[in-house]
XYZ file of C-alpha atoms in Angstrom:
769
model
C -3.049 -13.035 -6.714
C -0.923 -15.991 -5.627
C 1.688 -15.682 -2.905
C 4.215 -18.433 -2.194
C 6.490 -18.679 0.829
C 9.417 -20.903 0.018
C 11.785 -21.841 2.902
C 15.491 -21.632 2.106
C 18.699 -22.389 3.962
C 21.607 -19.909 3.937
C 25.288 -20.295 4.790
C 28.709 -18.875 3.956
C 31.640 -21.106 3.012
C 35.295 -20.671 3.885
C 35.907 -18.857 0.604
C 33.409 -16.120 1.471
C 30.697 -17.197 -0.994
C 27.099 -17.336 0.187
C 24.804 -20.223 -0.681
C 21.020 -20.194 -0.718
C 19.180 -23.430 -1.363
C 15.506 -24.323 -1.328
C 14.739 -26.935 1.335
C 11.514 -28.168 -0.299
C 12.073 -31.752 -1.583
C 10.154 -30.888 -4.766
C 12.698 -28.226 -5.771
C 16.384 -28.512 -6.632
C 17.325 -24.827 -6.636
C 20.604 -23.438 -5.312
C 22.284 -20.083 -5.844
C 25.847 -19.116 -4.923
C 26.700 -15.442 -4.812
C 29.229 -13.110 -3.116
C 26.540 -11.820 -0.717
C 23.652 -13.530 1.043
C 21.185 -10.954 -0.306
C 22.308 -11.555 -3.870
C 21.875 -15.305 -3.422
C 18.361 -14.827 -1.984
C 17.378 -12.541 -4.810
C 18.625 -14.953 -7.450
C 16.554 -17.770 -5.967
C 13.548 -15.444 -5.788
C 14.038 -14.304 -9.390
C 14.330 -17.865 -10.654
C 11.231 -19.006 -8.740
C 9.176 -16.080 -10.040
C 10.330 -16.714 -13.560
C 9.659 -20.449 -13.257
C 6.178 -19.994 -11.817
C 5.278 -17.570 -14.625
C 6.122 -20.123 -17.315
C 3.186 -21.845 -19.024
C 4.428 -25.291 -17.951
C 3.298 -26.418 -14.516
C 5.885 -26.098 -11.758
C 5.431 -27.753 -8.354
C 4.014 -25.386 -5.766
C 5.936 -25.264 -2.445
C 4.731 -27.813 0.086
C 7.013 -27.493 3.078
C 5.186 -26.006 6.052
C 6.394 -25.010 9.544
C 10.124 -25.450 8.800
C 12.506 -25.798 11.741
C 16.292 -26.005 11.711
C 18.082 -28.418 14.058
C 21.650 -29.661 14.317
C 22.550 -33.355 14.837
C 25.909 -34.903 15.587
C 26.278 -37.971 13.358
C 29.342 -40.286 13.698
C 31.043 -41.014 10.363
C 33.859 -43.519 9.970
C 36.081 -42.943 6.991
C 37.663 -45.789 5.057
C 40.191 -46.445 2.308
C 39.876 -49.003 -0.450
C 43.130 -50.557 -1.586
C 43.176 -53.386 -4.106
C 39.601 -54.383 -3.543
C 40.157 -54.399 0.232
C 38.490 -51.939 2.558
C 40.537 -50.383 5.393
C 38.253 -48.569 7.897
C 39.657 -45.817 10.118
C 40.325 -46.627 13.761
C 37.625 -44.293 15.106
C 34.586 -42.434 13.864
C 34.372 -38.627 13.497
C 31.299 -36.806 14.913
C 30.087 -34.412 12.221
C 27.490 -31.673 12.807
C 24.677 -32.043 10.316
C 22.018 -29.322 9.789
C 18.536 -30.747 9.267
C 15.424 -28.792 8.262
C 12.207 -30.617 9.090
C 8.540 -29.731 8.601
C 5.359 -31.104 7.196
C 3.429 -31.197 3.949
C -0.094 -29.889 3.603
C -1.368 -33.489 3.548
C 0.227 -34.090 6.931
C 3.271 -36.135 5.916
C 6.466 -35.208 7.764
C 9.428 -34.243 5.573
C 13.086 -33.489 6.180
C 15.868 -31.901 4.151
C 19.624 -31.902 4.637
C 20.555 -29.011 2.319
C 24.328 -29.407 2.417
C 24.150 -33.114 1.758
C 21.499 -33.107 -0.964
C 19.374 -35.528 1.101
C 15.590 -35.241 1.353
C 13.231 -37.806 2.862
C 9.822 -38.258 4.442
C 8.891 -39.972 7.699
C 5.869 -40.712 9.901
C 7.045 -40.600 13.525
C 8.963 -37.539 14.785
C 10.965 -39.869 17.048
C 12.476 -41.488 13.939
C 13.983 -38.248 12.605
C 17.418 -38.647 14.244
C 17.804 -42.307 13.316
C 16.687 -41.750 9.736
C 18.947 -38.751 9.253
C 21.895 -40.753 10.669
C 21.133 -43.672 8.406
C 20.852 -41.644 5.184
C 23.969 -39.608 5.909
C 26.000 -42.728 6.652
C 24.683 -44.374 3.480
C 25.619 -41.317 1.466
C 29.093 -41.369 2.962
C 29.661 -45.068 2.417
C 33.164 -45.603 1.068
C 34.125 -41.964 1.731
C 37.638 -41.190 2.821
C 38.374 -38.800 5.708
C 39.232 -36.220 3.111
C 35.816 -36.704 1.444
C 34.109 -36.331 4.811
C 36.029 -33.102 5.531
C 34.314 -31.462 2.577
C 31.014 -31.724 4.476
C 32.197 -30.046 7.655
C 29.509 -27.391 8.260
C 30.176 -23.616 8.232
C 29.905 -21.663 11.463
C 26.751 -19.713 10.544
C 23.769 -21.508 9.052
C 20.301 -19.966 9.187
C 16.788 -20.576 7.955
C 15.001 -17.943 5.874
C 12.212 -17.759 3.318
C 11.577 -16.250 -0.088
C 8.203 -14.601 -0.740
C 7.013 -14.852 -4.347
C 3.903 -12.947 -5.432
C 2.326 -13.706 -8.776
C -0.437 -11.846 -10.554
C -2.621 -13.582 -13.107
C -1.476 -12.756 -16.617
C -3.947 -12.183 -19.449
C -3.649 -14.895 -22.135
C -1.278 -13.992 -24.938
C 0.125 -10.890 -23.182
C 3.419 -10.403 -21.431
C 3.085 -9.759 -17.709
C 3.783 -6.157 -16.724
C 3.703 -4.716 -13.206
C 0.406 -3.083 -12.315
C 0.788 -0.088 -10.001
C -2.679 1.458 -10.299
C -3.469 1.317 -6.581
C 0.030 2.479 -5.662
C -0.173 5.418 -8.048
C -3.514 6.498 -6.545
C -2.056 7.003 -3.056
C 1.640 7.718 -3.706
C 3.947 9.442 -6.139
C 7.298 8.187 -7.456
C 10.200 10.128 -5.966
C 12.326 9.333 -8.987
C 9.978 11.165 -11.322
C 11.467 14.394 -12.677
C 8.323 16.424 -11.931
C 8.362 15.265 -8.306
C 12.062 15.905 -7.851
C 11.674 19.487 -9.023
C 9.656 20.209 -5.892
C 12.763 19.677 -3.754
C 16.103 21.453 -3.646
C 19.350 19.581 -3.949
C 20.850 18.229 -0.732
C 23.873 20.458 -0.821
C 26.699 19.647 1.618
C 25.155 16.209 2.272
C 26.729 14.252 -0.561
C 28.332 11.744 1.812
C 25.096 11.113 3.697
C 23.188 10.687 0.414
C 25.714 8.114 -0.824
C 25.527 6.149 2.427
C 21.735 6.218 2.322
C 21.583 4.971 -1.253
C 23.897 2.103 -0.274
C 21.478 1.046 2.421
C 18.627 0.985 -0.090
C 20.486 -1.415 -2.371
C 20.206 -4.103 0.287
C 16.895 -5.873 0.380
C 14.834 -5.824 3.589
C 16.647 -2.761 4.878
C 14.058 -0.448 6.443
C 15.480 2.979 7.152
C 14.268 5.609 9.621
C 15.541 9.169 9.097
C 15.660 10.904 12.470
C 16.140 14.667 12.673
C 14.493 17.873 13.785
C 11.796 19.408 11.618
C 13.335 21.406 8.799
C 16.741 19.732 8.928
C 16.345 18.354 5.393
C 15.315 14.702 5.835
C 13.069 14.601 2.760
C 15.621 16.473 0.654
C 18.293 13.973 1.656
C 15.988 11.077 0.747
C 15.208 12.552 -2.679
C 18.903 13.109 -3.302
C 19.684 9.452 -2.460
C 16.862 8.273 -4.750
C 18.134 10.530 -7.544
C 21.642 9.073 -7.301
C 20.483 5.465 -7.004
C 18.038 5.510 -9.892
C 20.574 7.275 -12.101
C 23.066 4.502 -11.358
C 20.492 1.841 -12.207
C 19.616 3.644 -15.439
C 23.288 3.868 -16.463
C 23.733 0.149 -15.788
C 20.795 -0.698 -18.012
C 22.147 1.428 -20.842
C 25.460 -0.421 -20.586
C 23.658 -3.736 -20.726
C 21.695 -2.594 -23.756
C 24.890 -1.536 -25.526
C 27.318 -4.254 -24.510
C 24.918 -7.073 -23.723
C 24.466 -8.921 -20.435
C 26.218 -12.084 -19.394
C 24.118 -15.122 -18.824
C 24.580 -14.980 -15.042
C 23.295 -11.361 -15.061
C 19.984 -12.116 -16.721
C 18.320 -12.649 -13.374
C 19.602 -9.363 -11.957
C 16.730 -7.419 -10.378
C 17.180 -4.428 -12.665
C 17.584 -6.224 -15.998
C 14.891 -4.906 -18.272
C 14.291 -2.384 -21.023
C 13.441 0.594 -18.833
C 14.089 1.612 -15.226
C 11.191 1.039 -12.857
C 10.229 3.773 -10.410
C 11.058 2.043 -7.167
C 10.610 4.713 -4.480
C 7.028 5.801 -3.817
C 6.241 8.606 -1.360
C 3.000 8.716 0.593
C 1.514 9.504 4.005
C -0.755 7.751 6.438
C -3.647 10.057 5.546
C -3.325 9.277 1.831
C -3.239 5.540 2.474
C -6.673 5.572 4.085
C -8.238 8.541 2.233
C -11.800 7.827 1.141
C -12.009 4.547 3.046
C -15.249 4.561 5.042
C -16.058 0.961 5.854
C -14.409 -1.686 8.018
C -11.564 -3.423 6.218
C -11.393 -1.060 3.245
C -8.118 0.627 4.020
C -6.561 -2.688 5.056
C -7.425 -4.114 1.642
C -5.947 -1.075 -0.084
C -2.726 -1.283 1.918
C -2.376 -4.968 1.000
C -2.730 -4.066 -2.666
C -0.060 -1.380 -2.252
C 2.297 -3.903 -0.621
C 1.639 -6.391 -3.419
C 2.330 -3.884 -6.154
C 5.502 -2.732 -4.432
C 6.634 -6.339 -4.223
C 6.171 -6.772 -7.975
C 8.547 -3.898 -8.755
C 10.858 -4.393 -5.759
C 9.590 -1.016 -4.592
C 10.284 0.893 -1.409
C 7.523 2.799 0.397
C 8.621 6.257 1.598
C 6.461 7.489 4.480
C 6.364 11.148 5.362
C 6.015 10.606 9.101
C 6.244 7.397 11.115
C 4.224 8.810 14.012
C 1.296 9.557 11.700
C 1.049 5.839 10.960
C 0.391 5.210 14.654
C -2.189 7.981 14.888
C -4.094 6.916 11.776
C -6.465 4.050 11.088
C -7.841 3.194 14.526
C -8.674 4.609 17.903
C -5.691 2.888 19.528
C -2.142 2.319 18.300
C -2.726 -1.434 18.069
C -5.472 -0.793 15.497
C -3.447 1.707 13.470
C -1.884 1.561 10.028
C 1.494 1.104 11.691
C 0.311 -1.992 13.563
C -1.104 -3.418 10.300
C 2.242 -2.901 8.499
C 4.437 -4.378 11.223
C 4.083 -8.068 10.199
C 4.944 -7.211 6.598
C 8.021 -5.299 7.712
C 9.062 -8.146 10.026
C 8.782 -10.781 7.270
C 10.546 -8.629 4.720
C 7.501 -8.411 2.422
C 7.611 -4.623 2.622
C 10.647 -2.379 2.497
C 10.062 1.130 3.821
C 11.801 4.366 4.709
C 10.178 6.837 7.093
C 10.930 10.156 8.743
C 10.509 11.231 12.343
C 11.797 13.814 14.838
C 13.661 12.677 17.986
C 10.670 13.535 20.193
C 8.309 11.687 17.871
C 10.622 8.658 17.908
C 10.323 8.465 21.694
C 6.540 8.640 21.333
C 6.624 5.821 18.749
C 8.588 3.589 21.102
C 6.139 4.301 23.892
C 2.911 3.946 21.895
C 3.802 0.957 19.706
C 6.858 -0.886 21.089
C 8.789 -2.794 18.483
C 7.885 -0.626 15.509
C 11.035 1.511 15.551
C 13.183 -1.608 16.066
C 12.226 -2.771 12.535
C 14.162 0.192 11.078
C 17.815 1.080 10.783
C 18.084 4.518 12.303
C 19.947 7.201 10.370
C 20.433 10.478 12.236
C 20.276 13.648 10.113
C 22.121 16.376 12.014
C 21.791 20.121 11.368
C 24.438 21.608 9.143
C 27.380 23.361 10.750
C 27.884 27.060 10.162
C 30.351 26.741 7.271
C 28.205 24.133 5.524
C 25.108 26.257 6.077
C 26.749 29.278 4.475
C 27.879 27.118 1.560
C 24.297 25.926 1.053
C 23.074 29.553 1.024
C 25.687 30.408 -1.611
C 24.639 27.458 -3.782
C 20.939 28.275 -3.476
C 21.692 31.899 -4.333
C 23.796 30.783 -7.300
C 20.897 28.831 -8.750
C 18.455 31.673 -8.179
C 20.873 34.117 -9.783
C 20.576 32.306 -13.098
C 16.778 32.578 -12.941
C 16.340 36.186 -11.792
C 19.610 37.794 -12.989
C 20.224 39.153 -9.492
C 22.944 38.431 -6.998
C 23.407 38.792 -3.242
C 25.500 41.643 -1.919
C 28.645 40.525 -0.184
C 27.712 39.555 3.377
C 23.986 39.268 2.657
C 24.019 35.459 2.723
C 25.744 35.421 6.116
C 23.239 37.975 7.383
C 20.383 35.653 6.409
C 21.974 32.814 8.384
C 22.601 35.044 11.428
C 19.059 36.397 11.480
C 17.471 32.951 11.381
C 19.880 31.521 13.955
C 19.464 34.437 16.360
C 15.752 35.194 16.112
C 14.226 31.883 14.948
C 16.192 29.306 16.978
C 13.342 26.782 16.830
C 13.678 26.529 13.028
C 16.407 24.033 12.172
C 18.614 24.903 9.191
C 17.879 24.922 6.285
C 14.197 25.071 7.290
C 12.556 28.186 5.875
C 15.771 29.740 4.486
C 15.117 28.344 0.997
C 11.655 29.984 0.652
C 13.078 33.170 2.207
C 15.784 33.370 -0.470
C 13.219 32.643 -3.178
C 11.125 35.568 -1.973
C 14.197 37.841 -1.921
C 15.104 37.023 -5.527
C 11.493 37.242 -6.737
C 11.212 40.758 -5.328
C 14.509 41.751 -6.840
C 13.296 40.380 -10.178
C 10.130 42.462 -10.018
C 12.191 45.557 -9.245
C 14.684 44.612 -11.972
C 17.437 45.064 -9.383
C 20.857 43.578 -10.170
C 21.859 43.195 -6.527
C 20.080 42.239 -3.326
C 21.324 44.444 -0.519
C 21.552 43.661 3.202
C 18.799 46.227 3.689
C 16.533 44.116 1.464
C 17.249 41.120 3.691
C 16.344 43.054 6.830
C 13.178 44.527 5.283
C 11.853 41.112 4.313
C 12.762 39.627 7.697
C 10.937 42.489 9.456
C 7.879 41.911 7.284
C 7.767 38.154 7.947
C 8.555 38.174 11.676
C 7.217 41.538 12.834
C 10.483 42.236 14.687
C 11.606 45.858 14.416
C 14.750 46.750 12.540
C 16.297 48.062 15.751
C 16.580 44.450 17.011
C 18.109 43.150 13.790
C 20.921 45.693 13.365
C 23.851 45.612 15.727
C 24.976 49.061 14.659
C 21.806 50.673 16.054
C 21.806 51.406 19.780
C 18.811 51.309 22.085
C 18.778 52.898 25.507
C 16.676 51.743 28.405
C 15.339 55.282 28.985
C 14.193 55.521 25.372
C 12.222 52.268 25.656
C 10.778 53.376 29.014
C 9.489 56.610 27.514
C 7.843 54.677 24.675
C 5.903 52.468 27.087
C 5.174 55.358 29.446
C 3.319 57.224 26.671
C 0.999 54.238 26.246
C 0.640 53.090 29.843
C 0.316 56.190 32.024
C 1.033 56.211 35.733
C 2.682 52.771 35.984
C 6.360 53.668 36.047
C 7.573 50.415 37.680
C 5.694 48.270 35.193
C 7.043 50.281 32.246
C 10.591 49.894 33.581
C 10.134 46.127 33.850
C 8.926 46.001 30.237
C 11.885 48.166 29.156
C 14.327 45.793 30.862
C 12.823 42.898 28.889
C 13.327 44.765 25.631
C 16.929 45.798 26.316
C 17.868 42.276 27.466
C 16.623 40.891 24.178
C 18.327 43.643 22.191
C 21.648 42.862 23.863
C 21.232 39.184 23.035
C 21.733 37.989 26.612
C 18.335 36.349 27.033
C 18.283 32.573 27.635
C 17.711 30.973 24.189
C 16.261 27.831 25.821
C 13.358 29.682 27.424
C 10.656 32.114 26.334
C 11.773 35.709 25.833
C 10.027 36.631 29.057
C 7.658 35.163 31.643
C 5.969 37.964 33.628
C 3.140 38.116 36.135
C 1.196 41.385 36.123
C -0.549 41.906 39.483
C -2.899 44.649 40.518
C -6.512 45.822 40.448
C -8.532 45.760 37.267
C -8.457 48.668 34.844
C -5.005 50.016 35.685
C -3.127 49.148 32.466
C -2.082 45.478 32.652
C -3.601 44.507 29.315
C -2.557 47.815 27.784
C 1.095 47.147 28.657
C 0.823 43.645 27.160
C -0.488 45.216 23.949
C 2.354 47.735 24.010
C 4.932 44.917 24.332
C 3.322 43.006 21.439
C 3.443 46.121 19.267
C 7.038 46.940 20.196
C 8.376 43.396 19.695
C 6.310 42.001 16.823
C 4.098 44.750 15.439
C 6.274 45.809 12.497
C 5.255 43.231 9.890
C 2.054 42.470 8.018
C 0.869 39.447 9.967
C -1.927 41.066 11.945
C -2.370 41.001 15.705
C 0.587 39.407 17.494
C -1.119 39.015 20.878
C -2.837 35.768 21.879
C -5.299 36.512 24.676
C -6.910 33.727 26.704
C -9.378 34.135 29.553
C -8.132 31.570 32.080
C -11.434 31.507 33.929
C -12.601 29.349 31.004
C -9.947 26.754 31.874
C -11.047 25.861 35.392
C -12.375 22.538 36.579
C -11.923 19.010 35.275
C -10.300 18.595 31.847
C -9.011 22.186 31.756
C -5.587 21.225 30.421
C -7.141 19.176 27.624
C -9.366 22.078 26.649
C -6.355 24.393 26.621
C -4.031 22.128 24.616
C -6.514 19.938 22.753
C -7.316 16.221 23.151
C -4.405 13.789 22.567
C -5.905 12.348 19.370
C -7.777 15.413 18.123
C -7.203 18.935 16.885
C -4.929 21.179 18.962
C -6.439 23.570 21.469
C -6.517 27.330 21.236
C -3.118 27.948 22.801
C -1.221 25.344 20.762
C -2.980 26.279 17.523
C -2.266 30.006 17.841
C 1.384 29.555 18.777
C 1.979 27.104 15.925
C 0.441 29.608 13.514
C 2.497 32.483 14.880
C 5.482 31.535 17.075
C 6.492 35.206 17.402
C 3.801 36.608 19.665
C 2.801 37.810 23.111
C 0.626 35.346 25.018
C -1.653 37.006 27.553
C -3.186 34.659 30.102
C -5.863 36.767 31.808
C -6.749 36.052 35.464
C -4.312 33.161 35.731
C -5.288 32.422 39.321
C -8.657 31.100 38.120
C -7.127 28.293 36.060
C -7.148 24.679 37.253
C -4.019 23.300 38.975
C -3.374 20.968 36.032
C -2.991 24.017 33.817
C -0.193 25.226 36.101
C 1.503 21.838 35.662
C 1.394 22.248 31.888
C 2.815 25.756 32.055
C 5.758 24.630 34.188
C 7.368 22.935 31.206
C 6.672 25.911 28.985
C 8.309 28.323 31.429
C 11.337 26.075 32.001
C 12.105 24.623 28.565
C 10.209 26.889 26.198
C 8.398 24.017 24.540
C 5.341 21.827 24.934
C 5.296 18.189 23.796
C 2.142 16.068 23.640
C 1.879 12.273 23.950
C 2.524 11.893 20.224
C 5.820 13.777 20.375
C 4.447 16.821 18.552
C 6.303 19.874 19.873
C 5.037 23.445 20.111
C 7.859 25.963 20.572
C 7.459 28.936 22.891
C 11.051 30.208 22.765
C 10.113 33.232 20.649
C 7.077 34.211 22.714
C 6.541 36.522 25.652
C 4.277 34.988 28.270
C 2.322 37.484 30.371
C -0.118 36.466 33.091
C -2.445 38.878 34.817
C -3.849 38.481 38.292
C -6.047 40.422 40.699
C -4.591 38.647 43.729
C -4.289 41.030 46.653
C -6.393 43.724 44.998
C -9.358 43.164 47.306
C -7.396 43.246 50.540
C -6.881 46.631 52.111
C -7.962 48.298 48.895
C -7.620 52.089 49.181
C -10.664 54.296 48.909
C -11.012 56.137 45.602
C -8.070 56.146 43.240
C -5.260 57.381 45.469
C -2.397 54.965 46.095
C -2.060 55.385 49.817
C -0.949 52.068 51.325
C -0.724 49.863 48.227
C -1.751 46.189 48.652
C 1.157 43.711 48.617
C 0.332 42.115 45.229
C 3.624 40.241 44.863
C 3.250 38.776 48.362
C -0.297 37.642 47.618
C 0.872 36.009 44.381
C 3.750 34.243 46.120
C 1.375 32.850 48.738
C -1.108 31.629 46.135
C 1.139 29.894 43.587
C 3.241 26.813 44.307
C 6.976 27.550 44.810
C 8.043 25.628 41.711
C 5.632 27.723 39.624
C 6.462 31.074 41.222
C 10.238 30.487 40.940
C 10.013 30.056 37.161
C 8.701 33.591 36.662
C 11.149 36.182 35.355
C 9.407 38.876 37.329
C 6.286 39.931 39.220
C 5.173 43.394 38.118
C 2.872 45.299 40.457
C 0.334 47.753 39.000
C -0.834 50.314 41.542
C -4.248 52.042 41.761
C -4.538 55.129 39.557
C -4.070 58.619 40.918
C -6.445 61.409 39.916
C -3.812 63.112 37.736
C -3.143 59.788 36.019
C -6.826 59.338 35.254
C -6.927 62.821 33.700
C -3.889 61.934 31.530
C -5.546 58.652 30.464
C -8.707 60.546 29.547
C -6.748 62.988 27.375
C -4.966 60.010 25.705
C -8.314 58.378 24.884
C -9.667 61.658 23.437
C -6.510 61.926 21.327
C -7.260 58.439 19.957
C -10.738 59.608 19.020
C -9.264 62.651 17.238
C -7.196 60.313 15.013
C -10.168 58.259 13.833
C -10.691 57.836 10.106
C -13.773 60.057 9.712
C -12.153 63.069 11.388
C -8.877 62.606 9.517
C -10.683 62.273 6.174
C -12.548 65.539 6.772
C -9.382 67.239 8.067
C -11.269 68.277 11.211
C -9.180 69.177 14.232
C -10.652 68.101 17.544
C -9.947 70.121 20.751
C -11.560 69.803 24.177
C -11.890 71.749 27.391
C -10.530 70.822 30.809
C -14.091 70.656 32.088
C -14.916 67.859 29.656
C -11.809 65.956 30.721
C -12.711 66.353 34.416
C -16.272 65.168 33.841
C -15.217 62.132 31.780
C -12.605 61.174 34.365
C -15.159 61.396 37.149
C -17.895 59.447 35.323
C -15.722 56.997 33.416
C -13.617 55.662 36.262
C -14.711 53.513 39.161
C -12.820 52.406 42.299
C -13.646 48.772 41.529
C -12.961 48.749 37.765
C -10.315 51.432 37.438
C -10.231 53.160 34.041
C -11.807 50.223 32.179
C -15.261 51.884 31.806
C -13.675 55.091 30.470
C -13.747 54.010 26.832
C -17.436 53.121 26.996
C -18.162 56.469 28.642
C -16.347 58.372 25.908
C -18.198 56.445 23.224
C -21.531 57.246 24.869
C -21.002 60.870 25.921
C -18.629 62.124 23.194
C -18.441 59.962 20.081
C -22.176 59.388 19.566
C -23.179 63.086 19.872
C -20.181 64.111 17.754
C -21.162 61.724 14.966
C -24.709 63.124 14.895
C -23.385 66.679 14.763
C -21.027 65.919 11.859
C -23.766 64.284 9.789
C -26.213 67.115 10.469
C -23.914 70.075 9.852
C -21.198 68.718 7.486
C -18.477 71.233 8.577
C -16.093 72.508 5.960
C -12.707 70.859 5.612
C -9.965 72.014 7.983
C -12.289 73.520 10.576
C -11.588 73.185 14.305
C -14.210 71.393 16.406
C -14.274 72.426 20.068
C -15.758 70.117 22.689
C -16.913 71.185 26.171
C -19.237 70.129 28.923
C -22.198 72.008 30.434
C -24.672 69.405 31.681
C -24.158 67.829 28.255
C -21.599 67.784 25.471
C -21.180 71.148 23.744
C -19.816 71.371 20.214
C -18.648 74.573 18.554
C -16.943 75.202 15.233
C -13.831 77.351 15.237
C -12.049 79.010 12.355
């Protein structure tokens, strides 16, 4: 494939017309158009056409061009009756000179506005020779003639890049996009466009964006939060632009084209798909050896040049992260020279945080793009989009939204999923609503249907979603107190967190809660965290909503990297789990054992509710509850047995251990006290009740009852001053569940019978009526 770089000179005259002329002495090509870009494109079109002709056309031979300005004195004169009358003084005229060299080494110069081209041997002779040839050309010129050569204010040097592919003999040259089609897909294709919704309420932005694309060498960067609709806006602009091109071609086919339009970039029998969407991963997919992906990218650039195509990149930051170990060896670094020289026109997407990372990792890359900010839709526009989406779905499923249901959808997403920018996931949510209504053959989608689906997808209970349902602090306290026995203060703290969220007065810029649970082991800290996870997020079908991490595994050097993941690798456990399920309770067990660098990472999470890595990738914690457990203070002055007595100052021990800036970002420090004997008995009865509800007993309809003696024995054996009630479950499994299972398999009691458990040196089992 041949590539020619032809230097040209550009200027605008007093009438507003733009002139582009080739400075190579072997070419006499000039184009005058209303815009500079149109003039450049006409020169490029003519050169491509001329080079593709069977007759030989001189190849460009003007290397290292440089533009300088000389002041040359010109003396006008008048000729009257064969007598010459020179003017009294000469006029210094600015003359623009482009000089360079030929491949053979000969120095050449071109004066584009004067039509003068010459060669020379000594660079010192350039000024004298230019002066001589200009004065010779102006010999006999009147002052009025000289005034026609006064230079414009803005003259610049540019170049036209012409790429030619070899054409098979006897066949007409057609663009080959095989490599491009293997790694990208045309956005203008109908099948591709069907994957995206219309960019409702963004008609003005789409028109402005399509106008930018009509100008050559305009690289555009769409900047907006994830889910704001950047790709949808791009597809809408492409749809409008390619439709306009198609309509123009139909008009040309019907009415014919003027001679000066034959070189227009879109003249041709059929529209060419110009916008091709791809990603960094697709560009290098399957490339194993050194230089392979670079060769493929060059082919893609060449094929795009042949069709005047524009490369649409899904994410600019991914270009920096892909292709090499460092940003300077990445795909982005490889593309930068092509973007700078105008050989590649591209549009990319990025979030504001990712844009900052791009500027830091590969300075200069973002400066090659015109930045277009895509802002979230305002409330009225958002509601209008929901109505339009619902209107389209209504035709498909023959169902309609109840009055107020669309506004309820918007309110639920805005209130409970603040990290999802509109429209984000609202489109798929509406699709699911209408699909379910279609399966039920329902004519109307009620507000209750909206709430039911939102509960299923988020796990939030309906009591949070409905403003007409009240929730008292005492009611929540009793709920937690049934699950976590004997820790009244802790249950009240959890109840306050729930009622604050229900009232909607929690800080939307921070996590729902950041709590530190202090106290000895086995007293209910983890159990309360589980209760909070079940109360907040346990009402959907998404499985366990608690992320539990043992912080003793994140001590020592590199702990933060193990927690979050390496900068250029897969995310760590915490980041991965929160990205998968942003609505969850995060339990950080034994937080005091973590490395100090882990505390530094958590500071930003506590304060801003988000975590951003060096690549600008953000993990949102604003819909999580962060709970840390600690045994600080539990070993000092620990009471004998299980009685409270003088309780250790857990909060004081935690305040002394953690740095002030860390401790002050906590919403509360909840102290869990040692268990009293009565509490241990109540916990034992609760655990036995859990056993009684197990599947085997429920399936056989067997009622399980137990004696106080069994409860006393299990409480005594299953609890330890050092470990609290933690060993109790293992004790019940060993002393109760295992013998009970053997008894059931041996005797096979009849359905509905009562099974009585007691203790007399061993477990006793009797069948009642």
